[in-house]
Coordinates of C-alpha atoms and ligand atoms in Angstrom, one line a residue:
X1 CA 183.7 -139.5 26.3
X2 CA 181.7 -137.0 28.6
X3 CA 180.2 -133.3 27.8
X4 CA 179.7 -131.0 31.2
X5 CA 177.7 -127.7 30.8
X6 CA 179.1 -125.1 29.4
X7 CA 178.2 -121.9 28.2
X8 CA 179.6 -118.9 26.3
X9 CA 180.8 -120.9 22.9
X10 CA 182.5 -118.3 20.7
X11 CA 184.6 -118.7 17.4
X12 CA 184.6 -118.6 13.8
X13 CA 185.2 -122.1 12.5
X14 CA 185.3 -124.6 9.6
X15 CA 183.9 -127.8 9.8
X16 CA 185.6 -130.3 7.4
X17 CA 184.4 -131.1 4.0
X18 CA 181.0 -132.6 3.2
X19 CA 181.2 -136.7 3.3
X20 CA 178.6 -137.2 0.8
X21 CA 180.3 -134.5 -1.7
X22 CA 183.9 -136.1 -1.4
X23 CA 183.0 -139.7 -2.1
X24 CA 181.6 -138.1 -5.3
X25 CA 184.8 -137.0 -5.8
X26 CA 187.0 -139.4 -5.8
X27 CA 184.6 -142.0 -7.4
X28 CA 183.7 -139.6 -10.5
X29 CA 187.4 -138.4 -10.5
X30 CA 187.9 -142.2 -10.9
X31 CA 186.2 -142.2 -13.9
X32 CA 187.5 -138.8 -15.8
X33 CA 190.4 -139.0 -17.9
X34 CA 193.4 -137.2 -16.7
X35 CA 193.6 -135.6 -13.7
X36 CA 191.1 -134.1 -10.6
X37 CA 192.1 -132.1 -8.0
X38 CA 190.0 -131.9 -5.0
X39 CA 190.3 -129.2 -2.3
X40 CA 188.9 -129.5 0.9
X41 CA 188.2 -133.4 0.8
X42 CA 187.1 -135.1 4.1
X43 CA 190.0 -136.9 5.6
X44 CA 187.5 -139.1 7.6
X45 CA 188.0 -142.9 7.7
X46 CA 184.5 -143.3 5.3
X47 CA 186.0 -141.3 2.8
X48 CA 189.7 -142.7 3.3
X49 CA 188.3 -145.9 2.5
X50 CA 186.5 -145.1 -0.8
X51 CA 189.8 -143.8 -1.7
X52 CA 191.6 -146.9 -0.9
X53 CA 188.9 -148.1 -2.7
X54 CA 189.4 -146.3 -6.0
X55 CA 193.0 -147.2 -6.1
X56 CA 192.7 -150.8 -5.7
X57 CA 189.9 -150.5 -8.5
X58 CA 193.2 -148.8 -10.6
X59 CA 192.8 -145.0 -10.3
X60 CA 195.8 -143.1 -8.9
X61 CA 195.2 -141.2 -6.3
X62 CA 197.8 -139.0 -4.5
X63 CA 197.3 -136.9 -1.6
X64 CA 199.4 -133.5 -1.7
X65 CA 198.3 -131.5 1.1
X66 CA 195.7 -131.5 3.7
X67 CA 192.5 -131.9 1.7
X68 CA 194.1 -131.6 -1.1
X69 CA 193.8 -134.8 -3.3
X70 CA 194.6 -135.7 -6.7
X71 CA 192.6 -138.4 -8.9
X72 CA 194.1 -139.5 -11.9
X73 CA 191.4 -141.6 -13.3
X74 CA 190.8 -144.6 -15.7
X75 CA 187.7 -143.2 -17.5
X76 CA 184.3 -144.6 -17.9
X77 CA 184.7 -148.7 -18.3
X78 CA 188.4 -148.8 -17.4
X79 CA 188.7 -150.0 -13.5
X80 CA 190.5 -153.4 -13.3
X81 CA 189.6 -155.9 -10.9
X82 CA 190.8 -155.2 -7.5
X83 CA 193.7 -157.8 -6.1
X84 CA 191.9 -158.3 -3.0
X85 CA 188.0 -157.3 -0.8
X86 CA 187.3 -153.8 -1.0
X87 CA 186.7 -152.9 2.5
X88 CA 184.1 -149.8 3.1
X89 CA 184.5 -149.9 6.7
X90 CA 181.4 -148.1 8.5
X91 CA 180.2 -146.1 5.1
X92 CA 177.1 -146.8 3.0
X93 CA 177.3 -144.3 1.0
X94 CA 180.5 -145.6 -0.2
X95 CA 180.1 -149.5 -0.4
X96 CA 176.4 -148.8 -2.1
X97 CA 177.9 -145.9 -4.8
X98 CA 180.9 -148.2 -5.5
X99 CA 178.4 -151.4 -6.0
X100 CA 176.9 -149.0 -8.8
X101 CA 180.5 -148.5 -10.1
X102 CA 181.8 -152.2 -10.4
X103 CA 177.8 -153.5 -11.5
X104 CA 178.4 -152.8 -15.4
X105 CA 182.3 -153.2 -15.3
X106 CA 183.2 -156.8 -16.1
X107 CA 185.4 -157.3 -13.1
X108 CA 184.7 -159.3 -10.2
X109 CA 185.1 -157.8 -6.6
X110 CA 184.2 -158.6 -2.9
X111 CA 182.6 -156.1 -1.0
X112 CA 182.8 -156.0 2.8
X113 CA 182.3 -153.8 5.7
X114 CA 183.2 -153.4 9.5
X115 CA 179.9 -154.9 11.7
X116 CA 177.8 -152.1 11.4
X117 CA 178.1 -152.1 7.7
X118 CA 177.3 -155.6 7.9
X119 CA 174.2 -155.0 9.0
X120 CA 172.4 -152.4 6.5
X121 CA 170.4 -153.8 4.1
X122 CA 172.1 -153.9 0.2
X123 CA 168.7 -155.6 -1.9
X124 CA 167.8 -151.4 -2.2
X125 CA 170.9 -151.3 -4.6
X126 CA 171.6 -154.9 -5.6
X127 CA 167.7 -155.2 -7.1
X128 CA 168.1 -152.7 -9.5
X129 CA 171.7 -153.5 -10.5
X130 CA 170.5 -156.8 -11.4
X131 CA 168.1 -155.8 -13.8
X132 CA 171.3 -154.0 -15.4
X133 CA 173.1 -157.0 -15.7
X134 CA 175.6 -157.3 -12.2
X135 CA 175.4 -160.4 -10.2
X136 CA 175.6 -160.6 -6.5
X137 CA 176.4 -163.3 -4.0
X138 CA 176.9 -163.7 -0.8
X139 CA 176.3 -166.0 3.0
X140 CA 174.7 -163.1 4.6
X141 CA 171.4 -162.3 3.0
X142 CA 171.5 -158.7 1.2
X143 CA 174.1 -157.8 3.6
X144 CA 177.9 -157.2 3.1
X145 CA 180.2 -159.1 2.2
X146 CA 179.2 -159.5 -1.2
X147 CA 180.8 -160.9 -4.8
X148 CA 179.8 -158.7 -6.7
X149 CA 180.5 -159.7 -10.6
X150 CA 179.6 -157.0 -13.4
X151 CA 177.9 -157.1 -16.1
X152 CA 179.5 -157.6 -19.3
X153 CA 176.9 -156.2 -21.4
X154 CA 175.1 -153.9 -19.0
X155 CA 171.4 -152.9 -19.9
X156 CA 169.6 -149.3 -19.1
X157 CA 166.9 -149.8 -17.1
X158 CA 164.2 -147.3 -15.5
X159 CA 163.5 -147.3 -12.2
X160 CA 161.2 -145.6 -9.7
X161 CA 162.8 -145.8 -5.9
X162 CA 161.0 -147.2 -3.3
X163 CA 162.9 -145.7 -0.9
X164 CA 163.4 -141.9 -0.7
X165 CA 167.2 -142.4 -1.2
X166 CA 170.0 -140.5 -2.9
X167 CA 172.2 -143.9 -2.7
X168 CA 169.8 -145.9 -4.4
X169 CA 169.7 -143.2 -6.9
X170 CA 173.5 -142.4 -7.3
X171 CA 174.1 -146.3 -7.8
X172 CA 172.3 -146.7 -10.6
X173 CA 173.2 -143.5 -12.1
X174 CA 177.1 -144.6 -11.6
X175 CA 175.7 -147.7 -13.1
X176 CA 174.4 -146.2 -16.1
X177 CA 177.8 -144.5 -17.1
X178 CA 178.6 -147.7 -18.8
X179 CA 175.4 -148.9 -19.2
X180 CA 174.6 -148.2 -23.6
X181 CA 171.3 -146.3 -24.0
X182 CA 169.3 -144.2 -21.7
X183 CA 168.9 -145.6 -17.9
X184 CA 165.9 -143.3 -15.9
X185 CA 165.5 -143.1 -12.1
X186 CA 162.4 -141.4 -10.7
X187 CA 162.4 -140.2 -7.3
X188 CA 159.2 -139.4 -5.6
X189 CA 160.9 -136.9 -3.3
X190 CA 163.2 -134.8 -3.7
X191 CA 166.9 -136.6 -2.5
X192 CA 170.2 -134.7 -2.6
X193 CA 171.5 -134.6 -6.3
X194 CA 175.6 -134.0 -5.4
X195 CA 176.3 -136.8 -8.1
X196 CA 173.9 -135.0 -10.8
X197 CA 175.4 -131.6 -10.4
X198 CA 179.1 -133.7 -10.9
X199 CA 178.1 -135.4 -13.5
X200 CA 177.3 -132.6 -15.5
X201 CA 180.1 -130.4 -14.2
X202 CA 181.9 -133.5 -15.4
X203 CA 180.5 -133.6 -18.8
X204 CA 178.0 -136.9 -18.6
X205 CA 174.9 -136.8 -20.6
X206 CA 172.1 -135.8 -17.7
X207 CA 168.9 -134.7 -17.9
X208 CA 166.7 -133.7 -14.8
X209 CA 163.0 -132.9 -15.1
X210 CA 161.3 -132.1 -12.0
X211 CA 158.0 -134.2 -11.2
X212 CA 155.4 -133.8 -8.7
X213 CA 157.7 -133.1 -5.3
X214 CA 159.8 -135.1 -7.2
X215 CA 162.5 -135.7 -10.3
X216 CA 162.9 -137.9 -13.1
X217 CA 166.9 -138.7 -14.2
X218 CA 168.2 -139.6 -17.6
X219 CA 171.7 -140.9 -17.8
X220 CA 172.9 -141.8 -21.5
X221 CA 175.8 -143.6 -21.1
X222 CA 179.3 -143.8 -22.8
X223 CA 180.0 -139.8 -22.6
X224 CA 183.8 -139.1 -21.7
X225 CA 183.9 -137.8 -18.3
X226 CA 186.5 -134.6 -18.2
X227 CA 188.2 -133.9 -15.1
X228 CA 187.2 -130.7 -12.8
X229 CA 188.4 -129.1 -10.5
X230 CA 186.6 -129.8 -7.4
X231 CA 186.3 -127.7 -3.9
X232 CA 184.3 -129.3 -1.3
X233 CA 182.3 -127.1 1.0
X234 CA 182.0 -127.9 4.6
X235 CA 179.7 -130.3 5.3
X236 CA 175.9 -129.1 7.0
X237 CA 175.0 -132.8 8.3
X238 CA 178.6 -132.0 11.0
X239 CA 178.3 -128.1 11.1
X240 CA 174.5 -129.2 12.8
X241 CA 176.6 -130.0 15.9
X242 CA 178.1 -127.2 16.7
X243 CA 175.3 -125.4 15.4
X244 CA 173.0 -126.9 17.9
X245 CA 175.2 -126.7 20.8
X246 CA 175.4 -122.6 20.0
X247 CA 171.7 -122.2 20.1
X248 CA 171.1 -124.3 23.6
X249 CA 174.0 -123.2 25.5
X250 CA 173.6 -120.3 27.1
X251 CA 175.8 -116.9 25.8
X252 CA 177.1 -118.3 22.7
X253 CA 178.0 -117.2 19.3
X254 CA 179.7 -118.7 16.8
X255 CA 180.2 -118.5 13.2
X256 CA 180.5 -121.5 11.2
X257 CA 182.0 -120.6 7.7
X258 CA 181.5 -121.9 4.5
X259 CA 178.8 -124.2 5.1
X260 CA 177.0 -126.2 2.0
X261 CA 173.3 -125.2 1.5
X262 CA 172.2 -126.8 -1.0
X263 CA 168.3 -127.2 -0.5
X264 CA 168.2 -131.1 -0.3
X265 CA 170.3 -130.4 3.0
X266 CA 168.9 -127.3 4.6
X267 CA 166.1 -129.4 6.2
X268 CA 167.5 -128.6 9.9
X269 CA 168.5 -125.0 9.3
X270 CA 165.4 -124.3 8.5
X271 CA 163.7 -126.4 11.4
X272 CA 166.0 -124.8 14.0
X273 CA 165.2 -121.3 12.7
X274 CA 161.2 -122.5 12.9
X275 CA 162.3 -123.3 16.4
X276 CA 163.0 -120.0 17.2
X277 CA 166.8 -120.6 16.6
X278 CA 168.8 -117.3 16.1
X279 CA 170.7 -118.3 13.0
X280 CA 172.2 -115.4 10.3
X281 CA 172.9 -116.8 7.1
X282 CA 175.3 -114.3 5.4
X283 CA 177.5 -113.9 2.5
X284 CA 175.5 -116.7 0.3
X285 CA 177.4 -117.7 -2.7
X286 CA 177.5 -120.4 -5.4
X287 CA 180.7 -122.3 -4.7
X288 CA 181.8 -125.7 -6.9
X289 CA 178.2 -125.6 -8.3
X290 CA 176.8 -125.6 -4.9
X291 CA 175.1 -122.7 -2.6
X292 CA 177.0 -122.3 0.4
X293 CA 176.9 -119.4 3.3
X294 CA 178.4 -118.8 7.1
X295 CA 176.1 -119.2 9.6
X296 CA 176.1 -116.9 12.8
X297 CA 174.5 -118.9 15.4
X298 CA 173.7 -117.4 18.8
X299 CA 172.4 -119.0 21.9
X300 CA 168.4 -119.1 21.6
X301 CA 165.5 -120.1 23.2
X302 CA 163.6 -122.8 21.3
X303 CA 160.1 -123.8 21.0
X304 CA 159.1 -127.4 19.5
X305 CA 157.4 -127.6 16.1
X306 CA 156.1 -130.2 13.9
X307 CA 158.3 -131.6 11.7
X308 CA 156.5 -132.4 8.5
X309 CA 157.6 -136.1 6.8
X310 CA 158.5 -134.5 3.5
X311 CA 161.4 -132.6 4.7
X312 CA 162.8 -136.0 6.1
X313 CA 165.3 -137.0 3.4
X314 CA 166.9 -133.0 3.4
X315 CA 167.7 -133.4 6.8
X316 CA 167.9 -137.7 7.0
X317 CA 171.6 -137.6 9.2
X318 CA 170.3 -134.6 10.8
X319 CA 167.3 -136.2 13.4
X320 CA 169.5 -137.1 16.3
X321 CA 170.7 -133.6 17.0
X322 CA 167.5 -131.7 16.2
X323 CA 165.9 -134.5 19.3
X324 CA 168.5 -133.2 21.5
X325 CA 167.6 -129.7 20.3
X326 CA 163.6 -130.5 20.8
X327 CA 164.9 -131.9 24.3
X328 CA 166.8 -128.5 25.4
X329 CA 163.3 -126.2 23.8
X330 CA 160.0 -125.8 25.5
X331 CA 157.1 -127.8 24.2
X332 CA 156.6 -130.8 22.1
X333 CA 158.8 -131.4 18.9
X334 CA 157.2 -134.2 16.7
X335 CA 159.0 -135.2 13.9
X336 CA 157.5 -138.2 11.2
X337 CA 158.6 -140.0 8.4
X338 CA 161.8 -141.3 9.9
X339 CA 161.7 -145.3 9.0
X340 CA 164.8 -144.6 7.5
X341 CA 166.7 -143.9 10.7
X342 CA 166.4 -147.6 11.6
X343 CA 168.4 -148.5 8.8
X344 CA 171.7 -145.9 9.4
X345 CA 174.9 -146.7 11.0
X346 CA 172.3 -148.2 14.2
X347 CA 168.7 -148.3 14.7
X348 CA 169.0 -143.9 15.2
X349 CA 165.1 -144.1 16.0
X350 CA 165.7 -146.1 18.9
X351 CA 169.4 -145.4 19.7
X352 CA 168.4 -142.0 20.5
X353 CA 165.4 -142.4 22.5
X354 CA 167.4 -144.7 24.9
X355 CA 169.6 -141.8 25.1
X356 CA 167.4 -139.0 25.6
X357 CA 165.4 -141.4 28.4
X358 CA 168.7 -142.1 29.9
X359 CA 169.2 -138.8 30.4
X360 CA 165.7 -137.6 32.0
X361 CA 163.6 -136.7 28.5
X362 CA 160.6 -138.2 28.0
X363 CA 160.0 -139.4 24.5
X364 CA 157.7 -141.6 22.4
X365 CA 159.6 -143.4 19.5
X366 CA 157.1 -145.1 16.9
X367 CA 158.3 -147.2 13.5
X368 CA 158.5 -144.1 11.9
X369 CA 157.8 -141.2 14.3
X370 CA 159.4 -139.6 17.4
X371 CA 158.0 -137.1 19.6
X372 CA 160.5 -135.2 22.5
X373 CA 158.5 -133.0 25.1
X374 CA 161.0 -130.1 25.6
X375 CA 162.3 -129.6 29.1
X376 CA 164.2 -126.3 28.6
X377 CA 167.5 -128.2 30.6
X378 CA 167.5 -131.8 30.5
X379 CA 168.8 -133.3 33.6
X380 CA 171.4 -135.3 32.0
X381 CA 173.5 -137.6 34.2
X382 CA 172.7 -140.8 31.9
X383 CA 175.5 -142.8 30.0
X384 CA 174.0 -143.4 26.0
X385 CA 175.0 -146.5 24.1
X386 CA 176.5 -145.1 20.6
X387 CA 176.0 -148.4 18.6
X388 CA 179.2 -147.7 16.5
X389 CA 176.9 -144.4 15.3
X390 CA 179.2 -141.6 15.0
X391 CA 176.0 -139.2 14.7
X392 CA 174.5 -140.7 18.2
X393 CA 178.1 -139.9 19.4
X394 CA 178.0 -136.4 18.5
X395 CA 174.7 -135.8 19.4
X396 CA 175.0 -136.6 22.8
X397 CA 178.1 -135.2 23.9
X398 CA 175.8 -131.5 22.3
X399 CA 173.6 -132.7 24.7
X400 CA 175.6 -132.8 28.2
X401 CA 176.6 -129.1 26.9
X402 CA 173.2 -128.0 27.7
X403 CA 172.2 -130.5 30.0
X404 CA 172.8 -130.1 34.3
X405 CA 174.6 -133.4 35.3
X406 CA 177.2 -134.3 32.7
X407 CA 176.8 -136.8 29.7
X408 CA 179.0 -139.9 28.8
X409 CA 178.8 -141.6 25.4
X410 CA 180.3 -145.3 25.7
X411 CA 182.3 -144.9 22.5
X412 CA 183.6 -142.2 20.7
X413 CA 186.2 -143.9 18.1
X414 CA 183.4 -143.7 15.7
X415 CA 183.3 -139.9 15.9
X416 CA 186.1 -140.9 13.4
X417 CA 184.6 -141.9 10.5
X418 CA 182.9 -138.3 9.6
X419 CA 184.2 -135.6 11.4
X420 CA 187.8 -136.5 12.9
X421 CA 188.3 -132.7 14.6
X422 CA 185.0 -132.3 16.4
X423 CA 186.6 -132.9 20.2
X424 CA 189.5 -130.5 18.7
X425 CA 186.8 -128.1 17.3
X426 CA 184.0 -128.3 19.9
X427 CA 187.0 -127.2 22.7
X428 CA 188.1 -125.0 20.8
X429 CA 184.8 -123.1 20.7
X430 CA 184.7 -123.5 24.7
X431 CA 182.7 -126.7 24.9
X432 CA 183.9 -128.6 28.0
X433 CA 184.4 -132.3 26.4
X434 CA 186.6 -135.0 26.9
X435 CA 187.6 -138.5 28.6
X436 CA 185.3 -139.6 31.6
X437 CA 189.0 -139.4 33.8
X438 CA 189.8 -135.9 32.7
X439 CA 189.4 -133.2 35.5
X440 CA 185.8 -131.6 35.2
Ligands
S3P1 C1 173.9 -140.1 1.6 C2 172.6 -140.4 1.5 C3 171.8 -140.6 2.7 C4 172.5 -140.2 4.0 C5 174.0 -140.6 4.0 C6 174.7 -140.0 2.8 C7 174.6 -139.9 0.3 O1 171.5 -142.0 2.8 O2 171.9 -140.7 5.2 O3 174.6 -140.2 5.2 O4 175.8 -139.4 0.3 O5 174.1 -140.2 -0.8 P1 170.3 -142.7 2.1 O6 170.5 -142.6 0.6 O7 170.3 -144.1 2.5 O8 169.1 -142.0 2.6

């Protein structure tokens, strides 16, 4: 695919539902008894397949309109071992939650993964789920596939993550549903806490306390989960792309309804606004237990800042955009604390410097730390490998919006897996994007 400059982006739109919300969904509708109905699910291929995933595990699951899903679910215990793999295709989230799920049910199942998945390390979640009881085994090291066999008599466990990581943290908690006693995770840093705000709305029995920067979880397990009504709100981690390519295109404004701001995900809001971003956020308002707001975005001039390593994990999917921001502001943007991004859908640390290099922008990338020097326009021009990394994808095609010689991305399938509409939406808004042979 290829981005050309464009300028003037104007609409009022809706990004699609949050990913990391409406795996929640269908996995904790999966365990209720009786019958959730989701609004506003993302119809992305990762959240497709944890559906597929929940109804070979013996939930039914029935999709009425668009986003508009029902999950009649098998409560705490009941899944039955699946008939054949359970394939995640490019989503951690949902092969690492779902490893939580099947780790105290006493079924056996094989987990697999398309070649990215393959590649992302599993010992974060199978280590703990060991202690509980499950048993994992596999030809590949911690990676995918894996047997997974549950435990038949879990055991609760307490835990402090070593990695700042909400799908560590939402395995185990998944894990502990029917695990008997009290299971505890400690997270040193705040991560974001979607599955402990269902849980309760859901009925579990969850306590949070908070604890230094961070929080301690208690999950007793065994409580009936009752089914909720649940409305997904659009998801920050894809409104960030338009969002971005609003603030460095020049006479823009948009609007971008809706959008989910819960404080473990307002990380690049806030670093945009830091930035000098013009960004209003109006008509807050608590929907499905969650904050959410419209953002008016208009065309700014940006300034680089220091991103501080503490805000990493509420802005973790975030990074490559906000580098293609730092590239289109004046000054230096250094950002630390990122050794995470090695270990995403592709090495994002190094994915996007090759990209923003390719396309004229100096940058330093070190194990954990990158550092853009701001160019006001980038010259574009370059092609950037994506990786299978719908986020580099993304990313790149906001930057050849901005930059003066067009952008290509190699691949732009993967654009699939999160945000299906985003060529669709991005035009829409006036964003001149599409195949390499399409007249410029
Ligand atoms: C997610 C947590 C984050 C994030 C991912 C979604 C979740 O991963 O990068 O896109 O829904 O829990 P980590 O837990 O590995 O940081």
């Amino acid at each position: 695919m290829v981005a050309r400059a464009s300028r003037g982006l104007s609409g009022r739109v809706r990004v699609p539902g949050d990913k990391s919300i409406s795996h929640r969904a269908l996995m904790i509708g999966a365990l209720a008894v009786g019958e959730t109905r989701i609004a506003g699910l993302l119809e992305g291929e990762d959240v497709l397949a944890t559906a597929h995933a929940m109804a070979a595990l013996g939930a039914h699951i029935e999709r009425t309109a668009d986003g508009i899903w029902h999950v009649d679910g098998v409560g705490v215990g009941g899944f039955s071992q699946p008939a054949g793999p359970l394939d995640f295709g490019n989503s951690g989230t949902g092969a690492r939650l779902c490893l939580g799920l099947v780790a105290t049910t006493p079924i056996a199942a094989t987990f697999t993964g398309d070649a990215s998945l393959q590649t992302r390390p599993m010992a974060r979640v199978t280590a703990p789920l060991e202690q509980m009881g499950a048993r994992f085994s596999g030809t590949n090291g911690d990676r995918l596939p894996l047997l997974v066999t549950g435990a038949r008599a879990a055991v609760p466990i307490a835990y402090e993550l070593p990695v700042a990581s909400a799908q560590v943290k939402s395995a185990i908690l998944l894990a502990a549903l029917n695990t008997p006693g009290r299971t505890t995770v400690v997270e040193p840093v705040a991560t974001r806490d979607h599955t402990e705000r269902m849980l309760k709305a859901f009925g579990a029995a969850l306590e949070v306390a908070e604890e230094g920067g961070g929080r301690r979880i208690a999950v007793t397990g065994f409580a009936e989960l009752k089914p909720q009504p649940v409305t997904v709100p659009a998801d920050p981690s894809s409104a960030a792309f338009p969002l971005v390519a609003a603030l460095i295109t020049e006479g823009s404004e948009i609007v971008l309804e809706n959008v989910l701001l819960n404080p473990t995900r307002r990380g690049l809001v806030d670093t945009l606004i830091e930035m000098g971003g013009d960004i209003e956020i109006a008509n807050e308002r608590q929907s499905g237990g969650e904050p959410v707001g419209d953002l008016v975005v208009r065309s700014s001039r940006l300034r680089g800042v220091r991103v501080p390593a503490e805000r990493a994990p509420s802005m973790i999917d975030e990074y490559p955009v906000l580098a293609v921001a730092a590239a289109c502001a004046e000054g230096r943007t250094e950002m630390a604390g990122l050794a995470e991004l090695r270990v995403k859908e592709s090495d994002r640390l190094a994915a996007v410097a090759a990209g923003l290099r390719a396309n004229g922008v100096t940058v330093e990338a070190g194990e954990d730390s990158l550092v853009v020097e701001g160019m006001g326009t980038p010259p574009g021009g370059g092609v950037v490998e994506t990786h299978m990394d719908h986020r580099i994808a993304m990313a790149f095609l906001v930057l050849g919006l901005a930059a003066r010689a067009p952008v290509t991305v190699d691949d732009g399938t993967m654009i699939a897996t999160s945000f299906p509409a985003f060529t669709d939406l991005m035009t829409g808004l006036g964003a001149r994007l599409g195949e390499p042979r399409d007249a410029a």
